[in-house]
PDB file of C-alpha atoms in Angstrom:
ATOM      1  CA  UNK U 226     136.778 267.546 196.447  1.00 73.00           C
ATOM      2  CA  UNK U 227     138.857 264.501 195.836  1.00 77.00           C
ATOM      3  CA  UNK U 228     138.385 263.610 199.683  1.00 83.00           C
ATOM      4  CA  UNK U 229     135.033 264.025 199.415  1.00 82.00           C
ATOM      5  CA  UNK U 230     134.254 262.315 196.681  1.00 74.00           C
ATOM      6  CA  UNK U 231     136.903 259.082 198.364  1.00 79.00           C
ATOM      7  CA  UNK U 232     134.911 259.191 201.179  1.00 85.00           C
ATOM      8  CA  UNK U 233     131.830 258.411 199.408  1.00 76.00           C
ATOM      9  CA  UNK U 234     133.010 255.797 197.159  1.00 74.00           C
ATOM     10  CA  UNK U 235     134.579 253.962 200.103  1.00 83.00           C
ATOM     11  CA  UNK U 236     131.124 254.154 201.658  1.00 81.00           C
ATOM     12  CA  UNK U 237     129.255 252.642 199.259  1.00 73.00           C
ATOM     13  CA  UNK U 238     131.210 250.277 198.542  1.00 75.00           C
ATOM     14  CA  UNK U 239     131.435 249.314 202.028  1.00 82.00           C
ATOM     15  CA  UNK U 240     127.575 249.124 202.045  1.00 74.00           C
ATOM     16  CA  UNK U 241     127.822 246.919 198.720  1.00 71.00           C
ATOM     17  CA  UNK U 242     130.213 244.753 200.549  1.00 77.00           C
ATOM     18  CA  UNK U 243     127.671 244.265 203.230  1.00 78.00           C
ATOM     19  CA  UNK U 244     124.658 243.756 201.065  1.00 72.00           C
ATOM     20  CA  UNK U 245     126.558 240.741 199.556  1.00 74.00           C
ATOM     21  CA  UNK U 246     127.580 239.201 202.617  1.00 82.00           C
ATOM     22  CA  UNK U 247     123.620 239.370 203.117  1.00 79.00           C
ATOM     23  CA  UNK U 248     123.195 237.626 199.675  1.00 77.00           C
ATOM     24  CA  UNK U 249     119.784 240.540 199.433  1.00 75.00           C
ATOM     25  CA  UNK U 250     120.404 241.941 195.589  1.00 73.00           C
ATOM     26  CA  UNK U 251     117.406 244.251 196.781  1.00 79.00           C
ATOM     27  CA  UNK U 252     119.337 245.750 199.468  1.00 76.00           C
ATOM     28  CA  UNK U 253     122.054 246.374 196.732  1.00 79.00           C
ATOM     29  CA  UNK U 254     119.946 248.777 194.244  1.00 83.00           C
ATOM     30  CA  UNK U 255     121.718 252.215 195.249  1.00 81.00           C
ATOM     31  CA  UNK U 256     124.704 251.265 194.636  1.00 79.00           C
ATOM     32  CA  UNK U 257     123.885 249.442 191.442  1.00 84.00           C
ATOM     33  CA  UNK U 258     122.127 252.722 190.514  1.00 88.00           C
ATOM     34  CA  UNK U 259     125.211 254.783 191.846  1.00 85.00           C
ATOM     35  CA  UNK U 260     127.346 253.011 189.832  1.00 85.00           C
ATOM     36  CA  UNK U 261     125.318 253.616 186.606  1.00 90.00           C
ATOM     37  CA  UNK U 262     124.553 257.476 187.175  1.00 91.00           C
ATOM     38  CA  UNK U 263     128.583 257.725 187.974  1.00 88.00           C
ATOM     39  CA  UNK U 264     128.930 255.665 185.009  1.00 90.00           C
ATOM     40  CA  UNK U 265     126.863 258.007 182.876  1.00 93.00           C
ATOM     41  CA  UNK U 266     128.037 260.780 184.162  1.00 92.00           C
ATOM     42  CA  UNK U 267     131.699 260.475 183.763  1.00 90.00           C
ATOM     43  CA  UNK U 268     130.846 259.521 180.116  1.00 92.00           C
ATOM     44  CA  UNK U 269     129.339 262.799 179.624  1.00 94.00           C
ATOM     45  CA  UNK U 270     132.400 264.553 180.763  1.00 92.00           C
ATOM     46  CA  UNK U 271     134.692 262.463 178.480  1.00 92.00           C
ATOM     47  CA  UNK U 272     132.029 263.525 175.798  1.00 93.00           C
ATOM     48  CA  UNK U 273     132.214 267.178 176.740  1.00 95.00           C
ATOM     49  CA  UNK U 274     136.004 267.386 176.707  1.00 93.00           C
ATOM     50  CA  UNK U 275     137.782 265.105 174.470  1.00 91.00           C
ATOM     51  CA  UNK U 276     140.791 266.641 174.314  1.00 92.00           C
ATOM     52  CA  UNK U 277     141.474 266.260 177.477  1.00 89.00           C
ATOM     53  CA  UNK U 278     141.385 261.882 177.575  1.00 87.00           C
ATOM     54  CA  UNK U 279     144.856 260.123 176.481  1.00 87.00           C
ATOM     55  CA  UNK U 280     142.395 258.039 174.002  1.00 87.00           C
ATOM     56  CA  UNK U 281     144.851 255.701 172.653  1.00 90.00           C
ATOM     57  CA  UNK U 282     147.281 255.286 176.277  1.00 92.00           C
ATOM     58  CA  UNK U 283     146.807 251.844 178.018  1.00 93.00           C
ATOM     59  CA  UNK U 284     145.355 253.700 180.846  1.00 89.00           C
ATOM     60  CA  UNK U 285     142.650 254.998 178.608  1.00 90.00           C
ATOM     61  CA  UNK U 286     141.780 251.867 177.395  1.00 92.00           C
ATOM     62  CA  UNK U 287     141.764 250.599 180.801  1.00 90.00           C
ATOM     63  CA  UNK U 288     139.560 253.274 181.586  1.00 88.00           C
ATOM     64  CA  UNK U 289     137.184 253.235 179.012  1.00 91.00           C
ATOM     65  CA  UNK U 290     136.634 249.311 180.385  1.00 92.00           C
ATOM     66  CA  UNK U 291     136.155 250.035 183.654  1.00 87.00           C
ATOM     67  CA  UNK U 292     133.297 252.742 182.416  1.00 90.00           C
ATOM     68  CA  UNK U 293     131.631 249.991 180.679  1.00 92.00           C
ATOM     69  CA  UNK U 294     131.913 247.275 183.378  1.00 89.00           C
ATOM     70  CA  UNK U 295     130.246 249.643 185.977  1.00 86.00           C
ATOM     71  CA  UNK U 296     127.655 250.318 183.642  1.00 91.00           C
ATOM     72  CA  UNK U 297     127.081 246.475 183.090  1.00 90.00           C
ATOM     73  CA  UNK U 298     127.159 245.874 186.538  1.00 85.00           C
ATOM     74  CA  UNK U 299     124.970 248.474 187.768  1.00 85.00           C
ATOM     75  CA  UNK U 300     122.257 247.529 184.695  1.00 89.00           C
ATOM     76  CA  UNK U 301     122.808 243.711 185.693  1.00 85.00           C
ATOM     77  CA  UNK U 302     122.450 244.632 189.312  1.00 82.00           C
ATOM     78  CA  UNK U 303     119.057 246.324 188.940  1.00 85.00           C
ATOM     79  CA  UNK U 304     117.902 243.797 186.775  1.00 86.00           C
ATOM     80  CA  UNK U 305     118.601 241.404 189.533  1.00 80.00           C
ATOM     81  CA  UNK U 306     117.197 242.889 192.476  1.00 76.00           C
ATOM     82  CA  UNK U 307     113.774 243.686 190.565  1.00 73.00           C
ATOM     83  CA  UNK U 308     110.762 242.344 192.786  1.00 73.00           C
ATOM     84  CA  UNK U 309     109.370 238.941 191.446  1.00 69.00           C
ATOM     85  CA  UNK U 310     105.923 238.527 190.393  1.00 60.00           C
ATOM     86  CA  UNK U 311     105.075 235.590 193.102  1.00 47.00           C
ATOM     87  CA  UNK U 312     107.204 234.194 195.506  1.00 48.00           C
TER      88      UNK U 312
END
């Protein structure tokens, strides 16, 4: 599963790469929206078993940022590659 799930993160992140070579934010919307669902989704699991998080460790902390920045980004990101009204 780990593999897996390594292989698909390298992946999009190599497409994100690509996208902002491109400058295109448009082009970068499913990873922006990976990023938040992944976001959201490991939040849920940190809600659903609290016990098992090292809350007040350095690494938690550091974790608990790096949630919140990938939500931020992925929010920012969408925001960003919206269509404008005229052009």
């Amino acid at each position: 599963m780990a593999q897996a799930t390594g292989a698909w993160l390298i992946a999009l992140g190599v497409a994100a790469g690509h996208a902002l070579l491109e400058r295109d934010a448009r082009r970068l919307r499913p990873a922006f929206a990976g990023s938040m669902l992944l976001a959201v989704l490991l939040s849920i699991a940190l809600a659903r078993y609290p016990h098992q998080f090292a809350w007040q460790s350095a690494a938690g902390t550091a974790y608990l940022i790096f949630l919140a920045t990938m939500l931020l980004t992925g929010v920012a990101g969408l925001v960003r590659g919206l269509p404008r009204g005229d052009r």
